[in-house]
CSV table of C-alpha atoms in Angstrom, one decimal:
chain,number,residue,atom,x,y,z
A,1,UNK,CA,0.0,0.0,0.0
A,2,UNK,CA,1.3,3.4,-1.0
A,3,UNK,CA,1.7,6.2,1.5
A,4,UNK,CA,1.4,9.9,1.0
A,5,UNK,CA,5.1,10.7,1.0
A,6,UNK,CA,6.5,12.0,-2.3
A,7,UNK,CA,10.1,11.7,-3.4
A,8,UNK,CA,11.4,13.8,-6.4
A,9,UNK,CA,14.4,12.3,-8.3
A,10,UNK,CA,16.2,14.8,-10.5
A,11,UNK,CA,18.9,14.1,-13.2
A,12,UNK,CA,19.9,15.7,-16.4
A,13,UNK,CA,19.7,12.6,-18.6
A,14,UNK,CA,18.7,8.9,-18.3
A,15,UNK,CA,19.9,6.2,-20.7
A,16,UNK,CA,20.1,2.5,-19.9
A,17,UNK,CA,23.9,2.0,-20.2
A,18,UNK,CA,25.1,4.8,-17.9
A,19,UNK,CA,26.5,4.0,-14.5
A,20,UNK,CA,25.0,7.0,-12.8
A,21,UNK,CA,21.7,6.3,-14.5
A,22,UNK,CA,21.7,2.6,-13.4
A,23,UNK,CA,22.4,3.7,-9.8
A,24,UNK,CA,19.5,6.2,-10.0
A,25,UNK,CA,17.1,3.6,-11.2
A,26,UNK,CA,18.0,1.0,-8.6
A,27,UNK,CA,17.8,3.5,-5.7
A,28,UNK,CA,14.5,4.8,-7.0
A,29,UNK,CA,13.1,1.3,-7.3
A,30,UNK,CA,14.1,0.5,-3.7
A,31,UNK,CA,12.4,3.6,-2.5
A,32,UNK,CA,9.3,2.7,-4.4
A,33,UNK,CA,9.3,-0.7,-2.8
A,34,UNK,CA,9.4,1.0,0.6
A,35,UNK,CA,6.0,2.5,-0.4
A,36,UNK,CA,7.0,6.0,-1.5
A,37,UNK,CA,5.6,7.9,-4.5
A,38,UNK,CA,8.3,8.6,-7.0
A,39,UNK,CA,8.4,11.5,-9.4
A,40,UNK,CA,11.3,11.9,-11.9
A,41,UNK,CA,12.4,15.1,-13.5
A,42,UNK,CA,14.9,14.9,-16.4
A,43,UNK,CA,15.7,16.5,-19.8
A,44,UNK,CA,16.2,13.2,-21.6
A,45,UNK,CA,14.8,9.7,-21.1
A,46,UNK,CA,16.0,6.9,-23.4
A,47,UNK,CA,14.7,3.3,-23.0
A,48,UNK,CA,11.8,1.8,-21.2
A,49,UNK,CA,9.8,4.0,-18.9
A,50,UNK,CA,8.7,2.5,-15.6
A,51,UNK,CA,4.9,2.6,-15.2
A,52,UNK,CA,5.1,3.2,-11.4
A,53,UNK,CA,7.1,6.4,-11.7
A,54,UNK,CA,5.6,9.8,-12.5
A,55,UNK,CA,8.0,10.8,-15.3
A,56,UNK,CA,8.4,14.5,-16.2
A,57,UNK,CA,10.5,15.4,-19.2
A,58,UNK,CA,11.6,19.0,-20.2
A,59,UNK,CA,13.8,19.7,-23.2
A,60,UNK,CA,15.0,23.3,-22.9
A,61,UNK,CA,16.3,24.9,-26.1
A,62,UNK,CA,19.7,26.4,-25.6
A,63,UNK,CA,23.1,26.6,-27.4
A,64,UNK,CA,25.2,25.9,-24.3
A,65,UNK,CA,25.1,23.4,-21.5
A,66,UNK,CA,25.1,26.2,-18.9
A,67,UNK,CA,22.0,27.9,-20.3
A,68,UNK,CA,20.3,24.5,-20.8
A,69,UNK,CA,21.0,23.4,-17.2
A,70,UNK,CA,19.8,26.8,-15.8
A,71,UNK,CA,16.6,26.5,-17.7
A,72,UNK,CA,16.1,23.0,-16.4
A,73,UNK,CA,16.8,24.1,-12.8
A,74,UNK,CA,14.2,26.8,-13.0
A,75,UNK,CA,11.7,24.4,-14.6
A,76,UNK,CA,12.2,21.8,-11.8
A,77,UNK,CA,11.7,24.5,-9.2
A,78,UNK,CA,8.4,25.6,-10.8
A,79,UNK,CA,7.2,22.0,-11.0
A,80,UNK,CA,8.0,21.4,-7.3
A,81,UNK,CA,6.2,24.5,-6.3
A,82,UNK,CA,3.1,23.1,-8.1
A,83,UNK,CA,3.6,19.5,-6.8
A,84,UNK,CA,5.7,19.7,-3.7
A,85,UNK,CA,8.0,16.8,-2.7
A,86,UNK,CA,9.0,15.7,0.8
A,87,UNK,CA,12.6,15.2,-0.4
A,88,UNK,CA,14.4,16.2,-3.6
A,89,UNK,CA,17.1,13.8,-4.5
A,90,UNK,CA,19.6,14.9,-7.2
A,91,UNK,CA,22.0,12.9,-9.3
A,92,UNK,CA,23.7,15.9,-10.8
A,93,UNK,CA,25.0,18.9,-8.8
A,94,UNK,CA,22.4,21.7,-8.7
A,95,UNK,CA,20.7,24.1,-6.3
A,96,UNK,CA,17.7,23.2,-4.2
A,97,UNK,CA,18.6,19.5,-3.4
A,98,UNK,CA,17.8,17.8,-0.1
A,99,UNK,CA,20.1,14.9,-1.0
A,100,UNK,CA,22.8,14.6,-3.6
A,101,UNK,CA,24.1,11.3,-4.9
A,102,UNK,CA,27.8,12.0,-5.5
A,103,UNK,CA,28.6,9.9,-8.6
A,104,UNK,CA,30.7,12.7,-10.1
A,105,UNK,CA,34.2,13.7,-8.8
A,106,UNK,CA,35.0,17.1,-7.3
A,107,UNK,CA,34.8,19.7,-10.1
A,108,UNK,CA,36.7,22.3,-8.2
A,109,UNK,CA,39.6,20.0,-7.6
A,110,UNK,CA,39.8,19.1,-11.3
A,111,UNK,CA,39.6,22.8,-12.3
A,112,UNK,CA,42.5,23.6,-10.0
A,113,UNK,CA,44.7,20.7,-10.8
A,114,UNK,CA,43.9,19.6,-14.4
A,115,UNK,CA,43.1,23.0,-16.1
A,116,UNK,CA,45.1,26.1,-16.9
A,117,UNK,CA,44.5,29.0,-14.5
A,118,UNK,CA,42.5,31.0,-17.0
A,119,UNK,CA,40.0,28.2,-17.3
A,120,UNK,CA,38.4,29.6,-14.1
A,121,UNK,CA,37.7,32.9,-15.9
A,122,UNK,CA,35.1,31.3,-18.1
A,123,UNK,CA,31.3,31.0,-17.9
A,124,UNK,CA,31.4,27.2,-18.0
A,125,UNK,CA,33.6,27.1,-14.9
A,126,UNK,CA,31.4,29.7,-13.0
A,127,UNK,CA,28.3,27.7,-13.8
A,128,UNK,CA,29.5,24.2,-12.7
A,129,UNK,CA,31.5,25.6,-9.7
A,130,UNK,CA,28.3,27.4,-8.5
A,131,UNK,CA,26.3,24.2,-8.8
A,132,UNK,CA,28.9,22.3,-6.8
A,133,UNK,CA,29.2,25.1,-4.2
A,134,UNK,CA,25.4,25.0,-3.6
A,135,UNK,CA,25.7,21.3,-2.6
A,136,UNK,CA,29.1,21.1,-0.7
A,137,UNK,CA,29.7,24.5,0.8
A,138,UNK,CA,30.1,24.6,4.6
A,139,UNK,CA,26.7,25.5,6.0
A,140,UNK,CA,24.7,24.1,3.1
A,141,UNK,CA,21.7,21.9,3.9
A,142,UNK,CA,22.2,19.2,1.3
A,143,UNK,CA,22.9,15.7,2.6
A,144,UNK,CA,25.4,13.8,0.4
A,145,UNK,CA,25.6,10.1,-0.5
A,146,UNK,CA,29.2,9.5,-1.3
A,147,UNK,CA,30.8,6.4,-3.0
A,148,UNK,CA,34.5,7.3,-2.5
A,149,UNK,CA,36.6,8.1,0.6
A,150,UNK,CA,39.1,9.9,-1.7
A,151,UNK,CA,36.4,12.2,-3.1
A,152,UNK,CA,35.0,12.8,0.4
A,153,UNK,CA,38.4,14.1,1.4
A,154,UNK,CA,38.7,16.3,-1.7
A,155,UNK,CA,35.3,17.9,-1.0
A,156,UNK,CA,36.3,18.6,2.5
A,157,UNK,CA,39.6,20.2,1.3
A,158,UNK,CA,37.8,22.4,-1.2
A,159,UNK,CA,34.7,23.4,0.7
A,160,UNK,CA,35.0,22.4,4.4
A,161,UNK,CA,31.9,20.2,4.0
A,162,UNK,CA,30.7,19.0,7.3
A,163,UNK,CA,31.5,15.4,8.1
A,164,UNK,CA,28.0,14.6,9.3
A,165,UNK,CA,26.5,15.6,6.0
A,166,UNK,CA,28.5,13.0,4.0
A,167,UNK,CA,27.2,9.4,4.1
A,168,UNK,CA,29.6,6.9,2.7
A,169,UNK,CA,28.0,4.0,0.7
A,170,UNK,CA,29.4,0.6,-0.3
A,171,UNK,CA,29.6,-0.2,-4.0
A,172,UNK,CA,26.4,-1.4,-5.7
A,173,UNK,CA,27.4,-4.0,-8.2
A,174,UNK,CA,24.5,-5.9,-9.7
A,175,UNK,CA,24.7,-9.6,-8.7
A,176,UNK,CA,23.9,-10.7,-12.2
A,177,UNK,CA,27.5,-9.6,-13.1
A,178,UNK,CA,28.9,-12.4,-11.0
A,179,UNK,CA,30.6,-15.4,-12.7
A,180,UNK,CA,28.2,-18.3,-12.8
A,181,UNK,CA,28.7,-22.1,-13.1
A,182,UNK,CA,27.9,-21.9,-16.8
A,183,UNK,CA,30.4,-19.1,-17.5
A,184,UNK,CA,32.4,-21.1,-19.9
A,185,UNK,CA,29.4,-21.9,-22.0
A,186,UNK,CA,28.4,-18.2,-21.9
A,187,UNK,CA,31.9,-17.3,-23.0
A,188,UNK,CA,31.9,-19.7,-26.0
A,189,UNK,CA,28.5,-18.6,-27.2
A,190,UNK,CA,29.4,-14.9,-26.9
A,191,UNK,CA,32.7,-15.3,-28.8
A,192,UNK,CA,31.0,-17.4,-31.5
A,193,UNK,CA,28.3,-14.8,-31.9
A,194,UNK,CA,30.9,-12.0,-32.4
A,195,UNK,CA,33.3,-14.1,-34.6
A,196,UNK,CA,36.1,-14.1,-32.1
A,197,UNK,CA,38.5,-17.1,-32.7
A,198,UNK,CA,39.8,-19.3,-29.9
A,199,UNK,CA,43.3,-18.0,-30.3
A,200,UNK,CA,42.2,-14.3,-30.4
A,201,UNK,CA,42.1,-12.1,-27.3
A,202,UNK,CA,39.2,-9.7,-26.6
A,203,UNK,CA,40.1,-6.5,-24.9
A,204,UNK,CA,37.3,-4.4,-23.5
A,205,UNK,CA,36.7,-0.8,-22.6
A,206,UNK,CA,33.3,-0.2,-21.1
A,207,UNK,CA,31.7,3.1,-20.2
A,208,UNK,CA,30.5,6.4,-21.5
A,209,UNK,CA,32.7,9.4,-21.8
A,210,UNK,CA,35.7,8.2,-23.8
A,211,UNK,CA,37.9,11.1,-23.1
A,212,UNK,CA,37.7,10.8,-19.4
A,213,UNK,CA,38.0,7.0,-19.6
A,214,UNK,CA,41.3,7.3,-21.4
A,215,UNK,CA,40.4,5.7,-24.6
A,216,UNK,CA,43.2,7.5,-26.4
A,217,UNK,CA,45.7,5.9,-24.0
A,218,UNK,CA,44.2,2.5,-24.6
A,219,UNK,CA,44.5,2.8,-28.3
A,220,UNK,CA,48.1,3.9,-28.0
A,221,UNK,CA,48.8,0.9,-25.8
A,222,UNK,CA,47.2,-1.5,-28.2
A,223,UNK,CA,49.2,-0.1,-31.1
A,224,UNK,CA,52.4,-0.6,-29.0
A,225,UNK,CA,51.9,-4.3,-28.5
A,226,UNK,CA,54.4,-6.7,-30.3
A,227,UNK,CA,53.2,-7.3,-33.8
A,228,UNK,CA,52.1,-11.0,-33.4
A,229,UNK,CA,50.2,-10.3,-30.2
A,230,UNK,CA,48.6,-7.1,-31.6
A,231,UNK,CA,47.3,-9.1,-34.6
A,232,UNK,CA,45.5,-11.5,-32.2
A,233,UNK,CA,43.6,-8.7,-30.3
A,234,UNK,CA,40.1,-7.4,-30.9
A,235,UNK,CA,39.2,-4.3,-29.0
A,236,UNK,CA,35.5,-3.7,-28.1
A,237,UNK,CA,34.7,-0.2,-27.0
A,238,UNK,CA,31.2,-0.1,-25.5
A,239,UNK,CA,29.7,3.2,-24.4
A,240,UNK,CA,27.7,6.2,-25.5
A,241,UNK,CA,29.9,9.0,-26.8
A,242,UNK,CA,31.3,10.6,-29.9
A,243,UNK,CA,33.5,8.2,-31.8
A,244,UNK,CA,34.9,10.2,-34.8
A,245,UNK,CA,38.1,11.5,-33.0
A,246,UNK,CA,39.0,8.0,-31.8
A,247,UNK,CA,38.2,6.3,-35.1
A,248,UNK,CA,40.6,8.7,-36.7
A,249,UNK,CA,43.3,7.9,-34.0
A,250,UNK,CA,42.8,4.1,-34.6
A,251,UNK,CA,43.2,4.7,-38.4
A,252,UNK,CA,46.4,6.7,-37.9
A,253,UNK,CA,47.8,4.0,-35.6
A,254,UNK,CA,46.8,1.3,-38.2
A,255,UNK,CA,44.7,-0.7,-35.7
A,256,UNK,CA,41.2,0.4,-37.0
A,257,UNK,CA,40.5,-3.1,-38.3
A,258,UNK,CA,40.7,-4.4,-34.8
A,259,UNK,CA,38.7,-1.7,-33.1
A,260,UNK,CA,34.9,-2.0,-32.8
A,261,UNK,CA,32.5,0.6,-31.3
A,262,UNK,CA,29.2,-0.3,-29.7
A,263,UNK,CA,26.8,2.3,-28.2
A,264,UNK,CA,25.7,-0.3,-25.7
A,265,UNK,CA,25.1,-4.0,-25.2
A,266,UNK,CA,22.1,-5.5,-23.4
A,267,UNK,CA,23.9,-8.6,-22.2
A,268,UNK,CA,26.8,-7.1,-20.2
A,269,UNK,CA,27.4,-10.3,-18.1
A,270,UNK,CA,28.0,-12.2,-21.4
A,271,UNK,CA,30.3,-9.4,-22.6
A,272,UNK,CA,32.4,-9.6,-19.4
A,273,UNK,CA,32.6,-13.4,-19.7
A,274,UNK,CA,33.6,-13.3,-23.3
A,275,UNK,CA,36.4,-10.8,-22.8
A,276,UNK,CA,40.0,-11.5,-21.8
A,277,UNK,CA,40.8,-8.2,-20.1
A,278,UNK,CA,39.3,-4.9,-19.2
A,279,UNK,CA,41.4,-1.7,-19.8
A,280,UNK,CA,40.3,1.5,-18.0
A,281,UNK,CA,43.2,4.0,-18.1
A,282,UNK,CA,41.0,6.9,-16.8
A,283,UNK,CA,42.3,10.4,-16.4
A,284,UNK,CA,39.8,10.9,-13.6
A,285,UNK,CA,37.2,8.6,-12.1
A,286,UNK,CA,35.2,9.1,-9.0
A,287,UNK,CA,34.6,5.3,-8.5
A,288,UNK,CA,34.8,3.1,-11.6
A,289,UNK,CA,31.9,0.7,-11.2
A,290,UNK,CA,33.0,-1.2,-14.3
A,291,UNK,CA,36.2,-2.3,-12.4
A,292,UNK,CA,34.1,-4.2,-9.8
A,293,UNK,CA,31.7,-5.5,-12.4
A,294,UNK,CA,34.7,-7.0,-14.2
A,295,UNK,CA,36.2,-8.3,-10.9
A,296,UNK,CA,33.1,-10.2,-9.9
A,297,UNK,CA,33.0,-11.7,-13.4
A,298,UNK,CA,36.5,-13.0,-13.0
A,299,UNK,CA,37.9,-10.7,-15.7
A,300,UNK,CA,41.4,-9.3,-15.2
A,301,UNK,CA,41.5,-5.5,-14.9
A,302,UNK,CA,44.1,-2.9,-16.0
A,303,UNK,CA,43.3,0.6,-14.6
A,304,UNK,CA,44.9,3.8,-13.4
A,305,UNK,CA,45.3,4.5,-9.7
A,306,UNK,CA,43.1,7.6,-9.9
A,307,UNK,CA,40.0,5.5,-10.1
A,308,UNK,CA,38.2,5.5,-6.8
A,309,UNK,CA,37.7,1.7,-6.8
A,310,UNK,CA,41.2,0.9,-7.9
A,311,UNK,CA,42.1,-0.1,-4.4
A,312,UNK,CA,39.7,-3.1,-4.7
A,313,UNK,CA,41.7,-4.3,-7.7
A,314,UNK,CA,44.8,-4.2,-5.6
A,315,UNK,CA,43.2,-5.7,-2.5
A,316,UNK,CA,41.8,-8.6,-4.5
A,317,UNK,CA,44.9,-9.0,-6.6
A,318,UNK,CA,42.9,-9.3,-9.9
A,319,UNK,CA,45.0,-7.3,-12.3
A,320,UNK,CA,47.4,-4.4,-12.7
A,321,UNK,CA,47.3,-0.7,-11.7
A,322,UNK,CA,49.0,2.1,-13.6
A,323,UNK,CA,50.6,4.5,-11.0
A,324,UNK,CA,50.6,8.3,-11.0
A,325,UNK,CA,52.1,10.3,-12.5
A,326,UNK,CA,50.9,8.5,-15.6
A,327,UNK,CA,53.4,7.2,-18.2
A,328,UNK,CA,52.2,5.7,-21.5
A,329,UNK,CA,55.2,3.4,-21.6
A,330,UNK,CA,54.1,1.7,-18.3
A,331,UNK,CA,50.6,1.2,-19.6
A,332,UNK,CA,51.9,-0.3,-22.8
A,333,UNK,CA,54.0,-2.8,-20.8
A,334,UNK,CA,51.1,-3.6,-18.5
A,335,UNK,CA,48.7,-4.3,-21.4
A,336,UNK,CA,51.1,-6.8,-22.8
A,337,UNK,CA,51.4,-8.4,-19.4
A,338,UNK,CA,47.7,-8.6,-18.6
A,339,UNK,CA,47.1,-10.3,-21.9
A,340,UNK,CA,49.9,-12.9,-21.6
A,341,UNK,CA,50.7,-13.3,-17.9
A,342,UNK,CA,50.8,-16.8,-16.3
A,343,UNK,CA,49.0,-15.1,-13.4
A,344,UNK,CA,45.7,-14.9,-15.4
A,345,UNK,CA,44.2,-18.0,-13.8
A,346,UNK,CA,45.2,-16.9,-10.4
A,347,UNK,CA,43.7,-13.5,-11.0
A,348,UNK,CA,40.4,-15.2,-11.9
A,349,UNK,CA,40.4,-17.4,-8.8
A,350,UNK,CA,41.2,-14.4,-6.6
A,351,UNK,CA,38.4,-12.4,-8.2
A,352,UNK,CA,35.9,-15.2,-7.5
A,353,UNK,CA,37.0,-15.6,-3.9
A,354,UNK,CA,36.9,-11.8,-3.3
A,355,UNK,CA,33.4,-11.5,-4.8
A,356,UNK,CA,32.0,-14.1,-2.4
A,357,UNK,CA,33.4,-12.6,0.8
A,358,UNK,CA,33.2,-8.8,0.3
A,359,UNK,CA,30.1,-6.6,0.4
A,360,UNK,CA,30.3,-4.7,-2.9
A,361,UNK,CA,26.6,-5.1,-3.7
A,362,UNK,CA,24.4,-3.3,-1.2
A,363,UNK,CA,24.6,0.3,-2.3
A,364,UNK,CA,21.0,0.7,-3.5
A,365,UNK,CA,19.6,-0.8,-0.2
A,366,UNK,CA,21.9,1.3,1.9
A,367,UNK,CA,21.1,4.5,-0.1
A,368,UNK,CA,17.3,3.9,0.3
A,369,UNK,CA,17.8,3.3,4.0
A,370,UNK,CA,19.7,6.6,4.4
A,371,UNK,CA,17.1,8.5,2.4
A,372,UNK,CA,14.4,7.0,4.7
A,373,UNK,CA,16.4,8.1,7.8
A,374,UNK,CA,16.8,11.6,6.5
A,375,UNK,CA,13.1,11.7,5.7
A,376,UNK,CA,12.2,10.6,9.2
A,377,UNK,CA,14.3,13.4,10.7
A,378,UNK,CA,12.7,15.9,8.5
A,379,UNK,CA,9.1,14.9,9.1
A,380,UNK,CA,7.2,14.7,12.3
A,381,UNK,CA,7.0,11.0,13.5
A,382,UNK,CA,3.3,10.9,13.3
A,383,UNK,CA,3.3,11.8,9.6
A,384,UNK,CA,5.6,8.9,8.6
A,385,UNK,CA,3.8,5.7,7.6
C-alpha cells in the first residue's frame, strides 16, 4: 500500500547504459518498494519508462550546457512549487537539493589541478562551480551520498563540507555480473556470436565518456603491442559518446580493423565473460563501477590509480594498476602483461573468492535506508507511515 510521501528524483539525462543512470534507477526502485511515491524530472529519457514512476521530461532549447542546465533548474523549481515533494534527490549537482548522490568527482579540484589557471575565468567554470558550491559549501543543507573516501576528502579540502553531511556508501554491483557455473558456455556462445576465434584475445573498454575513460591511452597501448600479439587482439569499446576522433586515431595507428565501437550491449554479463581483459586508463574517475563488475565476473583489470575503486583491484589481486604520474610506456607494458601473464588463472580465482566474501553489492539498499532516515528526521514522526 502506498503512503502519501512524495520523493522527487532529478537528473539531467537517463539512458540505460550509464553507470549513474543505473544507480539512480536502482535506488528509486528500492524507495518505491518501501512505499514512497516517485516523481522523476529529467531532460532526456531513453529506453523503457517505468509505469510506477511519475516521469516528467523537459527539453530546454539552448546553445550551451550552462543555459540548458539553468533553464532545467528553473523548470524543476516551478514543478516542485506546483507539486511539492517531501525530499528532492539529485544525481547531478544543482541548487535546491535535499540529497545529492555523488557519482561525479570534485569539479573544483579538477579545475584547480587539471586545467590552466585561465579556465576559471570562463562562464562554464562559473556555472558548474556554483552548482557544486550549492551542494558542498560549509553551512549548506544538502545531505550527500558518497561512493568514494578519496572524493570525500577532496570535497572537505575544497569546501570544508561537514563530516556529518556525507554518508559513505558501499559499491552497488549488480549480482547478475557475478561469474556463474555456466560461465564457460556463456563465453563460448558470446565469442562465436561475435566471430572471435579461440586464439584471439578480446580487450574491452566499457563506459560512456571516452575522453575521461582514457580511450586515447588505450588505443596507443594496443598499437604498441608486439606485432604478433597485436594481430591477435580485438578491441571492443562499449559506451555512449562521440567516436569520430577515436576512429581517426585508430586509423592513424593502423589498428582500425581491430577496433569495434558499440553504443551499448544489453547482455553485459556475457560481454564480461567473453572478454580476456578490461582496460580502464582513466584520467579521472570518482569510482569506476566497471572495475568491480569485471572483478566479480573474473575478468582481469588494468586501470589507473586515480580510479576511486582501484584499491579493490589491488586488495583482491585481480590485475594491474598504472601508477601516477601516468606514463604511457608503463601502460603499454602492462597491457602486454595482462594479456599474456601466467597469473591470469590466479587473478580469476582471486576475483571469484573476493566477490564471495566482500560486500560490494548493497549500495541501493543502503542508499534507500539513508534516504528514509533523512526523511524521518525531516518529518514529524506521526506523519511517517
